[in-house]
Short mmCIF file of C-alpha atoms in Angstrom, two decimals:
data_model
loop_
_atom_site.label_atom_id
_atom_site.label_comp_id
_atom_site.label_asym_id
_atom_site.label_seq_id
_atom_site.Cartn_x
_atom_site.Cartn_y
_atom_site.Cartn_z
CA MET B 1 47.65 23.60 -12.62
CA THR B 2 47.15 20.17 -14.89
CA GLU B 3 46.64 17.26 -13.86
CA LEU B 4 48.18 14.67 -16.05
CA VAL B 5 46.79 10.82 -16.35
CA PRO B 6 49.33 7.85 -17.67
CA GLY B 7 50.19 9.07 -21.33
CA GLY B 8 49.14 12.67 -21.39
CA ASN B 9 51.80 14.83 -22.17
CA MET B 10 52.17 18.51 -21.75
CA PRO B 11 55.16 21.37 -23.94
CA LEU B 12 57.52 22.76 -21.98
CA PRO B 13 58.18 26.20 -21.05
CA ALA B 14 62.06 27.22 -21.87
CA GLY B 15 64.78 27.32 -19.01
CA ALA B 16 65.09 24.51 -16.19
CA VAL B 17 62.17 22.58 -14.88
CA THR B 18 61.30 20.89 -11.35
CA VAL B 19 60.60 17.61 -10.89
CA ARG B 20 59.34 17.21 -7.37
CA VAL B 21 58.08 13.46 -6.15
CA PRO B 22 57.31 14.04 -1.70
CA GLY B 23 57.55 11.14 0.25
CA PRO B 24 59.81 8.09 1.25
CA PHE B 25 60.79 7.89 -2.10
CA ASP B 26 64.28 7.88 -3.59
CA VAL B 27 64.63 9.75 -7.14
CA SER B 28 66.07 8.64 -10.18
CA ALA B 29 66.74 9.75 -13.67
CA LEU B 30 68.33 8.27 -16.98
CA ILE B 31 69.19 10.10 -20.03
CA THR B 32 68.85 8.68 -23.64
CA ASP B 33 68.83 9.47 -27.00
CA ASP B 34 66.24 8.44 -28.94
CA GLY B 35 66.99 4.60 -28.75
CA GLY B 36 66.09 4.23 -25.18
CA LYS B 37 70.10 4.13 -24.08
CA VAL B 38 72.84 5.68 -21.88
CA ARG B 39 75.66 6.44 -23.08
CA GLY B 40 77.79 5.72 -20.38
CA ASP B 41 77.42 4.99 -16.31
CA GLY B 42 77.28 8.66 -16.41
CA ASP B 43 73.66 9.27 -17.82
CA PHE B 44 71.79 7.12 -14.73
CA VAL B 45 71.48 10.02 -11.81
CA PHE B 46 70.63 8.98 -8.88
CA TYR B 47 71.31 9.31 -4.77
CA ASN B 48 74.95 8.60 -5.30
CA GLN B 49 75.33 10.34 -8.62
CA PRO B 50 73.23 13.46 -8.03
CA SER B 51 74.44 15.39 -11.49
CA ALA B 52 74.99 15.23 -14.97
CA PRO B 53 75.28 18.09 -17.76
CA GLY B 54 71.37 19.69 -17.29
CA ALA B 55 70.12 16.94 -14.16
CA ARG B 56 70.65 18.21 -10.55
CA LEU B 57 69.44 15.82 -7.75
CA ASP B 58 68.50 16.89 -4.40
CA GLY B 59 66.86 15.13 -1.88
CA ASP B 60 63.34 14.95 -3.59
CA THR B 61 63.53 17.54 -6.37
CA LEU B 62 65.30 16.76 -9.70
CA THR B 63 66.32 20.50 -11.82
CA VAL B 64 66.52 19.48 -15.23
CA ASP B 65 67.83 22.46 -17.91
CA PRO B 66 67.12 20.61 -21.48
CA PRO B 67 69.21 22.92 -23.72
CA ARG B 68 71.94 21.91 -21.48
CA LEU B 69 72.10 17.88 -21.19
CA ARG B 70 74.77 16.04 -23.92
CA PRO B 71 74.62 16.47 -27.00
CA GLY B 72 72.12 13.88 -28.36
CA ALA B 73 69.80 13.26 -25.40
CA THR B 74 66.55 13.74 -26.47
CA ARG B 75 64.52 12.31 -23.37
CA ILE B 76 65.39 12.02 -19.69
CA THR B 77 63.27 9.51 -17.78
CA VAL B 78 62.07 10.00 -14.29
CA VAL B 79 62.09 7.53 -12.16
CA VAL B 80 61.34 6.73 -8.15
CA SER B 81 61.98 3.50 -5.64
CA PRO B 82 60.90 3.50 -1.84
CA ALA B 83 63.96 4.77 0.01
CA ASP B 84 64.04 1.61 1.64
CA PRO B 85 65.08 -1.04 -0.64
CA GLY B 86 62.97 -3.97 -1.42
CA THR B 87 60.05 -2.18 -0.38
CA PRO B 88 57.01 -2.59 -2.40
CA LEU B 89 55.71 0.84 -3.11
CA GLY B 90 51.90 -0.54 -2.23
CA ARG B 91 52.97 -0.12 1.48
CA LEU B 92 53.79 2.91 0.53
CA PRO B 93 51.86 6.10 -0.14
CA ALA B 94 51.01 7.08 -3.38
CA PRO B 95 54.02 8.65 -5.34
CA ALA B 96 53.02 12.05 -7.70
CA LEU B 97 55.01 13.99 -9.34
CA HIS B 98 55.02 18.13 -9.37
CA LEU B 99 56.24 20.23 -12.28
CA SER B 100 57.70 23.21 -11.94
CA ALA B 101 58.59 26.18 -14.47
CA PRO B 102 61.25 28.01 -13.56
CA GLY B 103 60.04 30.45 -10.92
CA GLY B 104 58.68 27.79 -8.56
CA ARG B 105 55.19 28.72 -11.11
CA GLN B 106 53.43 24.76 -10.54
CA LEU B 107 52.26 24.05 -14.01
CA ALA B 108 51.40 20.24 -13.83
CA ARG B 109 50.56 16.95 -11.27
CA PHE B 110 50.05 13.26 -12.25
CA ALA B 111 49.59 10.89 -9.70
CA PRO B 112 49.77 7.76 -11.58
CA PRO B 113 47.04 4.41 -9.96
CA ARG B 114 48.57 3.29 -6.77
CA PRO B 115 51.53 0.03 -7.44
CA GLN B 116 50.89 -3.16 -5.94
CA GLN B 117 54.26 -4.98 -6.02
CA GLU B 118 56.02 -3.08 -7.77
CA THR B 119 59.57 -1.31 -6.23
CA VAL B 120 60.50 0.64 -8.86
CA LEU B 121 57.80 3.19 -10.99
CA LEU B 122 59.00 4.64 -14.08
CA LEU B 123 56.94 7.97 -13.11
CA ALA B 124 57.38 10.36 -16.34
CA GLU B 125 59.77 11.58 -19.57
CA ILE B 126 60.61 14.57 -20.39
CA TYR B 127 61.68 14.29 -24.13
CA ARG B 128 62.30 16.59 -27.42
CA ARG B 129 59.87 16.34 -29.94
CA GLY B 130 60.69 18.01 -33.37
CA GLY B 131 62.02 21.26 -31.27
CA THR B 132 59.85 21.49 -28.40
CA TRP B 133 60.44 19.50 -25.43
CA LYS B 134 57.88 18.08 -23.47
CA LEU B 135 56.78 15.77 -20.71
CA ARG B 136 54.88 12.84 -20.71
CA ALA B 137 52.97 10.97 -17.21
CA LEU B 138 54.28 7.17 -17.92
CA GLY B 139 53.22 5.37 -14.61
CA GLN B 140 54.79 2.57 -15.35
CA GLY B 141 55.04 -0.67 -12.78
CA TYR B 142 58.81 -2.67 -12.89
CA ALA B 143 59.30 -5.81 -10.57
CA ASP B 144 62.55 -6.42 -10.53
CA GLY B 145 64.20 -3.08 -8.62
CA LEU B 146 66.43 0.23 -9.47
CA ALA B 147 69.45 -1.99 -10.82
CA GLY B 148 67.23 -4.34 -13.02
CA ILE B 149 65.68 -0.73 -14.35
CA ALA B 150 69.15 0.87 -14.90
CA ARG B 151 70.99 -2.40 -17.02
CA ASP B 152 67.47 -2.47 -19.23
CA PHE B 153 68.72 1.14 -19.85
CA GLY B 154 72.12 0.17 -20.86
CA VAL B 155 73.66 1.01 -17.25
CA ASP B 156 76.46 -1.29 -15.81
CA VAL B 157 75.29 -1.71 -12.56
CA THR B 158 77.07 -4.29 -9.65
CA ASP B 159 74.65 -5.91 -7.23
CA ASP B 160 75.43 -5.11 -3.75
CA PRO B 161 74.63 -8.08 -1.83
CA ALA B 162 73.93 -6.92 0.98
CA GLN B 163 70.63 -5.07 -0.67
CA PRO B 164 68.11 -7.93 -1.55
CA ALA B 165 66.20 -8.03 -4.74
CA ALA B 166 62.61 -8.21 -5.26
CA PRO B 167 61.87 -10.77 -7.49
CA ALA B 168 61.53 -11.02 -11.14
CA PRO B 169 58.18 -12.69 -12.80
CA PRO B 170 58.66 -16.64 -13.36
CA THR B 171 58.85 -15.89 -17.16
CA GLY B 172 61.68 -12.95 -17.41
CA ARG B 173 61.44 -9.38 -16.42
CA ARG B 174 58.12 -7.25 -18.25
CA TRP B 175 57.29 -4.12 -18.33
CA SER B 176 53.98 -3.91 -18.83
CA LEU B 177 51.69 -0.55 -19.82
CA PRO B 178 48.12 -1.88 -18.73
CA ASN B 179 46.45 1.49 -16.66
CA LEU B 180 47.02 2.79 -20.53
CA SER B 181 44.01 1.29 -21.35
CA ARG B 182 41.67 3.72 -19.77
CA GLY B 183 39.82 1.18 -17.40
CA ARG B 184 41.92 3.14 -14.75
CA SER B 185 40.36 4.86 -11.99
CA ASN B 186 43.14 8.21 -11.00
CA ALA B 187 41.83 11.59 -11.87
CA PRO B 188 41.77 12.19 -15.44
CA VAL B 189 43.19 15.31 -17.31
CA SER B 190 40.50 17.48 -17.56
CA HIS B 191 39.32 21.31 -17.24
CA GLY B 192 36.74 23.78 -15.54
CA HIS B 193 36.11 27.32 -17.54
CA SER B 194 33.50 29.75 -17.39
CA ALA B 195 32.80 33.33 -19.86
CA PRO B 196 30.28 35.37 -21.50
CA PRO B 197 29.83 34.82 -25.37
CA ALA B 198 29.67 35.83 -28.47
CA PRO B 199 28.45 34.77 -32.10
CA SER B 200 28.54 32.10 -35.94
CA SER B 201 28.51 27.94 -36.90
CA ARG B 202 29.63 24.44 -36.84
CA SER B 203 28.97 21.24 -38.41
CA THR B 204 28.76 17.82 -36.37
CA PRO B 205 31.01 15.32 -37.74
CA SER B 206 29.08 11.82 -37.75
CA ALA B 207 30.61 8.84 -36.75
CA SER B 208 30.64 5.52 -38.49
CA SER B 209 31.74 1.90 -37.23
CA GLY B 210 31.80 0.25 -40.13
CA HIS B 211 31.62 -4.09 -39.94
CA PRO B 212 33.73 -6.49 -37.94
CA SER B 213 36.93 -7.88 -40.26
CA PRO B 214 37.69 -11.52 -38.92
CA ALA B 215 40.91 -12.40 -38.25
CA ALA B 216 42.71 -15.73 -38.24
CA ASP B 217 43.60 -16.80 -35.31
CA PRO B 218 46.78 -18.82 -35.55
CA ASP B 219 48.32 -18.70 -32.12
CA GLY B 220 44.94 -18.98 -30.60
CA PHE B 221 44.78 -16.41 -28.93
CA LEU B 222 40.83 -16.91 -28.34
CA ARG B 223 41.24 -20.77 -27.52
CA LEU B 224 42.66 -19.09 -24.20
CA ILE B 225 41.37 -15.86 -23.53
CA ASN B 226 37.36 -16.75 -24.33
CA PRO B 227 37.32 -19.08 -21.63
CA ALA B 228 38.61 -16.74 -18.94
CA ARG B 229 35.98 -14.40 -20.10
CA ALA B 230 33.66 -16.90 -19.07
CA ARG B 231 35.00 -17.47 -15.69
CA ALA B 232 34.75 -14.02 -15.33
CA GLY B 233 31.05 -13.61 -16.63
CA SER B 234 32.17 -11.23 -19.90
CA PRO B 235 30.81 -12.26 -23.69
CA PRO B 236 33.52 -14.11 -25.87
CA VAL B 237 35.33 -11.25 -28.10
CA ALA B 238 36.33 -11.32 -32.29
CA LEU B 239 39.22 -10.86 -33.67
CA ASP B 240 39.08 -8.03 -35.80
CA SER B 241 41.12 -7.87 -38.73
CA ARG B 242 41.86 -4.26 -38.59
CA LEU B 243 42.38 -4.35 -34.42
CA THR B 244 45.38 -6.80 -35.64
CA SER B 245 46.67 -4.59 -37.98
CA ALA B 246 46.82 -1.73 -35.58
CA ALA B 247 48.16 -3.85 -33.08
CA ARG B 248 51.25 -4.81 -35.74
CA ALA B 249 51.41 -1.50 -35.89
CA HIS B 250 52.43 -0.90 -33.06
CA ALA B 251 54.15 -3.65 -31.94
CA SER B 252 56.66 -3.40 -34.60
CA ALA B 253 57.09 0.80 -34.08
CA MET B 254 57.97 -0.63 -30.02
CA ALA B 255 60.33 -2.91 -30.90
CA ALA B 256 62.00 -0.63 -33.68
CA ALA B 257 62.34 2.06 -30.53
CA GLY B 258 63.56 -0.61 -28.25
CA GLN B 259 60.89 0.52 -25.44
CA LEU B 260 57.25 0.40 -24.69
CA GLY B 261 55.06 2.96 -25.01
CA VAL B 262 51.13 4.28 -26.41
CA GLU B 263 53.08 6.58 -28.18
CA GLY B 264 55.69 5.42 -31.17
CA ARG B 265 59.04 7.15 -32.16
CA ASP B 266 56.99 8.09 -34.87
CA GLY B 267 55.10 10.88 -32.65
CA VAL B 268 51.55 8.34 -33.53
CA SER B 269 49.99 6.45 -30.45
CA VAL B 270 48.18 2.77 -30.63
CA TYR B 271 44.95 4.90 -30.67
CA GLN B 272 45.33 6.58 -34.03
CA ARG B 273 46.72 3.63 -35.18
CA VAL B 274 43.42 1.70 -34.79
CA THR B 275 41.17 4.82 -35.95
CA ALA B 276 43.92 4.21 -39.54
CA THR B 277 42.53 1.09 -40.31
CA GLY B 278 39.12 2.46 -40.23
CA TYR B 279 38.07 0.50 -36.92
CA THR B 280 35.84 3.38 -35.07
CA TYR B 281 35.41 2.45 -31.28
CA LEU B 282 32.83 3.42 -28.66
CA THR B 283 35.77 2.35 -26.39
CA ILE B 284 39.20 0.91 -26.48
CA GLY B 285 41.30 -1.15 -24.13
CA GLU B 286 45.10 -2.55 -24.55
CA HIS B 287 47.89 -4.29 -22.97
CA LEU B 288 51.38 -2.88 -24.13
CA VAL B 289 53.77 -5.79 -22.61
CA SER B 290 57.38 -7.10 -23.82
CA GLY B 291 59.10 -10.65 -22.40
CA PRO B 292 57.07 -13.17 -23.02
CA ARG B 293 57.74 -15.72 -24.88
CA THR B 294 54.68 -17.47 -26.47
CA THR B 295 50.65 -16.31 -26.64
CA ALA B 296 50.15 -18.43 -23.18
CA GLU B 297 52.90 -16.94 -21.70
CA PHE B 298 50.98 -13.29 -22.50
CA VAL B 299 47.89 -14.39 -21.33
CA ASP B 300 48.99 -16.12 -18.20
CA TYR B 301 50.74 -12.56 -17.76
CA CYS B 302 47.95 -10.39 -18.20
CA LEU B 303 45.44 -12.41 -16.00
CA ARG B 304 48.13 -12.43 -13.07
CA GLY B 305 47.60 -8.50 -12.32
CA GLU B 306 44.51 -6.91 -11.31
CA GLN B 307 44.35 -4.33 -13.59
CA THR B 308 45.73 -6.76 -16.26
CA ARG B 309 43.01 -9.08 -15.64
CA ARG B 310 40.53 -6.96 -15.41
CA THR B 311 40.33 -5.00 -19.29
CA LEU B 312 41.11 -8.39 -20.39
CA SER B 313 37.82 -9.58 -19.12
CA ASP B 314 36.32 -6.10 -19.82
CA PRO B 315 32.18 -7.26 -21.33
CA ALA B 316 31.88 -4.04 -23.11
CA PHE B 317 34.64 -5.81 -25.12
CA THR B 318 34.19 -6.71 -28.39
CA HIS B 319 36.64 -7.84 -30.73
CA ALA B 320 40.38 -7.42 -30.08
CA GLY B 321 43.48 -7.51 -32.09
CA LEU B 322 46.45 -9.45 -30.92
CA ALA B 323 50.33 -8.41 -32.66
CA TYR B 324 53.72 -9.47 -31.16
CA VAL B 325 57.25 -8.51 -32.81
CA ALA B 326 61.15 -9.14 -31.73
CA ASP B 327 63.19 -6.39 -31.06
CA GLY B 328 66.82 -8.44 -33.62
CA ARG B 329 68.67 -6.24 -30.99
CA SER B 330 68.01 -6.99 -27.42
CA GLY B 331 65.67 -10.05 -28.80
CA ASP B 332 63.49 -8.82 -26.08
CA THR B 333 59.70 -9.58 -27.92
CA PHE B 334 56.59 -6.27 -27.57
CA TRP B 335 53.70 -7.35 -27.54
CA THR B 336 50.61 -5.25 -28.29
CA ALA B 337 46.71 -6.66 -27.59
CA LEU B 338 44.02 -4.32 -28.46
CA TRP B 339 40.16 -4.56 -27.02
CA ALA B 340 37.07 -2.90 -28.31
CA ARG B 341 33.58 -2.23 -28.99
CA PRO B 342 32.56 -0.31 -32.50
CA LEU B 343 30.94 2.62 -32.34
CA THR B 344 27.58 2.35 -33.84
CA PRO B 345 25.09 4.81 -34.63
CA GLY B 346 22.66 5.22 -31.70
CA ASP B 347 25.92 5.05 -29.42
CA LEU B 348 26.90 8.72 -29.33
CA ASP B 349 23.09 9.86 -28.08
CA ARG B 350 23.70 7.02 -25.64
CA THR B 351 26.46 7.90 -24.33
CA ALA B 352 25.52 11.51 -24.41
CA ALA B 353 22.28 11.07 -22.48
CA GLU B 354 24.60 8.52 -19.64
CA VAL B 355 26.49 11.98 -19.13
CA VAL B 356 23.56 13.98 -19.00
CA ASP B 357 22.51 11.44 -16.48
CA LEU B 358 24.36 10.78 -14.28
CA THR B 359 25.41 14.84 -13.90
CA ASN B 360 22.01 15.37 -13.56
CA ARG B 361 22.36 12.41 -10.17
CA GLU B 362 25.16 15.06 -8.90
CA ARG B 363 22.98 18.00 -8.77
CA ALA B 364 19.85 16.24 -7.67
CA GLY B 365 22.49 15.50 -4.34
CA ALA B 366 23.20 18.78 -3.98
CA GLY B 367 19.82 20.55 -4.05
CA LEU B 368 20.07 21.58 -7.43
CA PRO B 369 17.21 21.14 -11.12
CA PRO B 370 18.48 18.90 -13.25
CA LEU B 371 19.92 20.59 -16.92
CA ALA B 372 18.13 20.53 -20.15
CA THR B 373 20.37 18.70 -22.89
CA ASP B 374 21.07 21.96 -25.90
CA PRO B 375 20.85 20.00 -29.30
CA LEU B 376 22.85 23.41 -29.85
CA LEU B 377 25.69 22.99 -26.85
CA THR B 378 26.07 19.22 -28.01
CA ARG B 379 26.17 20.31 -31.83
CA ALA B 380 29.41 22.71 -30.30
CA ALA B 381 30.56 20.20 -27.66
CA GLN B 382 30.67 17.08 -30.06
CA ALA B 383 32.42 19.12 -32.68
CA HIS B 384 35.51 20.25 -30.40
CA SER B 385 35.81 16.67 -29.17
CA ALA B 386 35.85 15.59 -32.53
CA ASP B 387 38.30 18.66 -33.40
CA MET B 388 40.79 17.47 -30.78
CA VAL B 389 41.27 14.03 -31.67
CA ALA B 390 41.38 15.42 -35.82
CA ARG B 391 44.46 17.70 -35.03
CA ALA B 392 46.02 15.86 -31.81
CA PHE B 393 45.16 18.60 -29.08
CA TYR B 394 43.68 19.21 -25.69
CA SER B 395 42.41 21.92 -24.90
CA HIS B 396 39.78 24.60 -24.11
CA THR B 397 41.53 27.09 -27.19
CA ASP B 398 41.53 25.32 -30.67
CA PRO B 399 44.55 26.43 -32.57
CA GLU B 400 42.72 29.45 -34.65
CA GLY B 401 42.52 30.48 -30.90
CA GLY B 402 38.57 29.76 -30.42
CA GLN B 403 36.94 29.58 -26.70
CA PRO B 404 34.26 27.64 -25.70
CA TRP B 405 31.76 30.36 -25.69
CA ASP B 406 32.91 31.09 -28.98
CA ARG B 407 32.30 27.61 -30.17
CA ALA B 408 28.91 27.44 -28.83
CA ALA B 409 27.87 31.12 -30.79
CA ARG B 410 28.81 29.38 -33.93
CA ALA B 411 27.28 26.44 -33.21
CA GLY B 412 23.83 29.21 -32.93
CA SER B 413 23.57 29.32 -29.55
CA ARG B 414 22.97 32.47 -27.68
CA ARG B 415 22.94 31.11 -24.08
CA ARG B 416 25.10 34.56 -21.92
CA THR B 417 27.23 31.81 -19.58
CA ILE B 418 28.86 29.38 -21.30
CA GLY B 419 31.00 26.71 -18.82
CA GLU B 420 33.07 24.13 -20.26
CA ASN B 421 34.69 20.85 -18.80
CA ILE B 422 36.83 18.23 -20.66
CA ALA B 423 38.25 15.35 -20.31
CA CYS B 424 40.73 12.47 -22.32
CA GLY B 425 41.06 8.63 -21.58
CA GLN B 426 38.28 7.52 -20.05
CA ARG B 427 36.40 4.33 -21.18
CA SER B 428 32.72 5.46 -20.11
CA ALA B 429 30.59 7.62 -19.05
CA ALA B 430 30.98 6.41 -15.27
CA GLU B 431 34.08 7.12 -15.50
CA VAL B 432 34.63 10.43 -16.88
CA VAL B 433 32.40 11.26 -14.79
CA GLU B 434 33.34 10.67 -11.73
CA GLY B 435 36.73 12.33 -12.45
CA TRP B 436 34.91 15.30 -13.00
CA MET B 437 33.37 14.73 -9.53
CA ASN B 438 36.87 14.17 -7.94
CA SER B 439 38.53 17.38 -9.37
CA PRO B 440 37.11 21.21 -7.65
CA GLY B 441 37.74 23.27 -11.01
CA HIS B 442 35.13 20.97 -13.04
CA ARG B 443 33.17 19.61 -10.68
CA ALA B 444 32.13 23.11 -9.83
CA ASN B 445 30.64 23.63 -13.19
CA ILE B 446 28.72 20.45 -12.49
CA LEU B 447 27.23 21.76 -9.66
CA LYS B 448 26.89 25.72 -10.58
CA PRO B 449 23.54 26.94 -9.30
CA ASP B 450 23.13 29.10 -12.42
CA PHE B 451 23.09 26.63 -15.42
CA THR B 452 20.26 25.57 -17.23
CA HIS B 453 21.39 23.45 -20.54
CA ILE B 454 24.57 21.07 -20.97
CA GLY B 455 25.77 19.50 -24.23
CA ILE B 456 27.53 16.61 -24.17
CA GLY B 457 30.56 15.67 -26.66
CA PHE B 458 32.93 12.49 -27.64
CA ALA B 459 35.08 11.35 -30.06
CA GLY B 460 37.87 8.33 -29.94
CA GLY B 461 41.06 8.44 -31.87
CA GLY B 462 43.65 10.82 -30.73
CA PRO B 463 46.60 10.43 -29.23
CA SER B 464 45.56 9.88 -25.19
CA GLY B 465 42.32 7.59 -26.57
CA THR B 466 38.77 9.24 -25.89
CA TYR B 467 37.80 13.07 -25.57
CA TRP B 468 35.04 14.06 -23.97
CA THR B 469 33.47 17.44 -23.62
CA GLN B 470 31.07 18.82 -21.48
CA LEU B 471 28.90 22.34 -22.53
CA PHE B 472 26.91 24.39 -19.88
CA GLY B 473 24.38 27.08 -20.73
CA ALA B 474 22.97 29.49 -19.29
#
């Protein structure tokens, strides 16, 4: 079973799948086309209207059969709200989505960061990409109640005056994706595997950041954010024209689609747009927001939320880029702010050493000897992370069918037992090791007594940000 993080996605098997969200929640679904709008009120599946072509709601379980959806439907957005209207989700147990295949086989689980004052959560979306149906984890908080979110999807809603609506943000209705900045604390998508090896060889790509490219600041963004960073004890950031260019491209893609997302309708993620400009990053964060009318309103919004404020104030970032584009149809303004630190020549070795050190601390706490760094395992791990970024896949099995032990052997390793942990989306060595230790399968690899050596790889710029590989040998 796969553990998903916000922004993570996975292909779905043929046939109907079920999405279950247990707990004191109401599950709803909105059926839309690529434009993000319903065709009519019949495309809103909820407790008073529990079925539509291809979708059926039964209590806490939504069954979706994609080929049976109405003509033109390409997306089903799964929404959860408190069963008691108006209750902030932060007062309830954290919701968790369970995805099952036909026959009940568990496919995936998604537990987003705990919401705070939000009263609705866009939990996931089932969408068509080419001829394949996929599920993408979202975890987007929404403060304007179920009626507000339905209206934004084009549903005609009449409010029940007996049910008080949650207060909207002061500057109008907004959605945001602050937790996709990869500064989150939820468990990462990752896998653990062990098996015997076989032989061959592979090279490791090198990393280079290029030189910072200053950008003009016509909107006074730096004058607003750097004092806020100083108050948090963080150094100032400088605008970089490459980050600004990537932010503009992504804001334009969101405005064209009429909806927020880490991935545009063109299938390109915000992280891929950054690396396409020539900015190779060590760490990255972003704010994707709609609603603010001015730069001051946007910064004010980012400073009000705990997660958004943490990203804006993160001392790791040295550069930023900002862009906003209006959607001519709705009048909404879509904002993208990017925060990054460039990858310098010593960062690969430094970050890999930090992962090894944190891993060995966990082993020491369990009374196990430390793992020694193996240059051949390091070469194979770095090559796999770079390959996942370059070819936009996320798996222990590469597109040619190669497995961890195959990659280790191709790098020249003769170790008899090989294990691998992978993860994507984490912004630091500490965050990725913590995620692995919070997952039983990965923890078992880290604490396996038989392993004696380790290699670490990481690369940024894939659909989900930074991709990490931890390769063990004995």
